[in-house]
mmCIF file of C-alpha atoms in Angstrom:
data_model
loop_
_atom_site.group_PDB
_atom_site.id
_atom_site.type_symbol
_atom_site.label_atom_id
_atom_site.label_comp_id
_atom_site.label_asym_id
_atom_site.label_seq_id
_atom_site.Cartn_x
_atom_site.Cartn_y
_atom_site.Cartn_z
ATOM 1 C CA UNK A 98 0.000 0.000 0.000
ATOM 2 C CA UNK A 99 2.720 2.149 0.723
ATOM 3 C CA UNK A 100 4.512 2.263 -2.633
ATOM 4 C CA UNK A 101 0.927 2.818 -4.375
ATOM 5 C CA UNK A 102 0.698 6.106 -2.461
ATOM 6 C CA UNK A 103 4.147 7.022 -3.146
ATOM 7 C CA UNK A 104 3.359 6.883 -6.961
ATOM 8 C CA UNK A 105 -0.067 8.277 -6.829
ATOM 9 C CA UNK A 106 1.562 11.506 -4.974
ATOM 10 C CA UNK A 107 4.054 11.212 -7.482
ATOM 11 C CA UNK A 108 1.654 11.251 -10.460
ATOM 12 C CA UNK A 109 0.014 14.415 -9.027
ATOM 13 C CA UNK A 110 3.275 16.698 -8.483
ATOM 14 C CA UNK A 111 4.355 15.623 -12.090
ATOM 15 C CA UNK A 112 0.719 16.703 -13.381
ATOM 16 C CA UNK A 113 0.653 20.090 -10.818
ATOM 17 C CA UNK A 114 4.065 20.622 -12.690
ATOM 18 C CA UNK A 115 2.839 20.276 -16.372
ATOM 19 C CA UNK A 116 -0.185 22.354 -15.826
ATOM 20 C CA UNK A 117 1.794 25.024 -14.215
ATOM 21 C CA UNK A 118 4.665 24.795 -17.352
ATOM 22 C CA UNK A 119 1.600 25.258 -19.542
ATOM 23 C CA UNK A 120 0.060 28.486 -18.034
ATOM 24 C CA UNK A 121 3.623 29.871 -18.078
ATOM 25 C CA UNK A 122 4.230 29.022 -21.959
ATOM 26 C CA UNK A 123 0.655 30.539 -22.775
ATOM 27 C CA UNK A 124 1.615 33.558 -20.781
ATOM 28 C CA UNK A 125 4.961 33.738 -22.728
ATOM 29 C CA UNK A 126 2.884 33.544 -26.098
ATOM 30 C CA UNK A 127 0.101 36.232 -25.149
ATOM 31 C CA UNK A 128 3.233 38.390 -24.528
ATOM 32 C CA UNK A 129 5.147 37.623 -27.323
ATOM 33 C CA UNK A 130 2.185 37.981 -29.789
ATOM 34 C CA UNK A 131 1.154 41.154 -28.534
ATOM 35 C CA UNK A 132 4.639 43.058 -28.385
ATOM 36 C CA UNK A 133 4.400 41.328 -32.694
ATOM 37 C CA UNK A 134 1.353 43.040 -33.419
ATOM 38 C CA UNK A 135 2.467 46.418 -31.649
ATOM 39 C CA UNK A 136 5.518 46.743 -33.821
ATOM 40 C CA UNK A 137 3.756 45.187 -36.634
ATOM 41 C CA UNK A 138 1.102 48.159 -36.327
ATOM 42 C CA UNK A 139 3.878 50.520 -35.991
ATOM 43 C CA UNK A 140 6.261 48.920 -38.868
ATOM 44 C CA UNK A 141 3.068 49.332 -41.322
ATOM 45 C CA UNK A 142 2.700 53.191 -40.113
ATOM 46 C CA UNK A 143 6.016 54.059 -40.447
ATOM 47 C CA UNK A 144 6.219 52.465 -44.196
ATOM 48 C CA UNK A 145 3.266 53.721 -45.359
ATOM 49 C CA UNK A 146 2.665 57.308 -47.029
ATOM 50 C CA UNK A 147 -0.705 59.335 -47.989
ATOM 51 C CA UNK A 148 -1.405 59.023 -51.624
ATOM 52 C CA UNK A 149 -3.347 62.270 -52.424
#
């Protein structure tokens, strides 16, 4: 009984773990693709010219 709790507890820290890995890498992708469309936005301004 003893080693089936041992694993169990182990199970559960490896999936606390993974779940916390994936917040942090969807975190690190909102921030990445918002700073992409800033400069995008600002790239497209800065390239651009009126046409009158």
């Amino acid at each position: 009984m003893q080693r089936c709790k041992k694993e169990s507890g182990q199970v559960v820290t490896e999936y606390v773990i993974m779940l916390v890995m994936i917040v942090l890498i969807a975190f690190a992708l909102t921030a990445l693709n918002k700073a992409v469309c800033d400069q995008g936005e600002r790239m497209v301004r800065a390239a651009s010219y009126n046409v009158p």
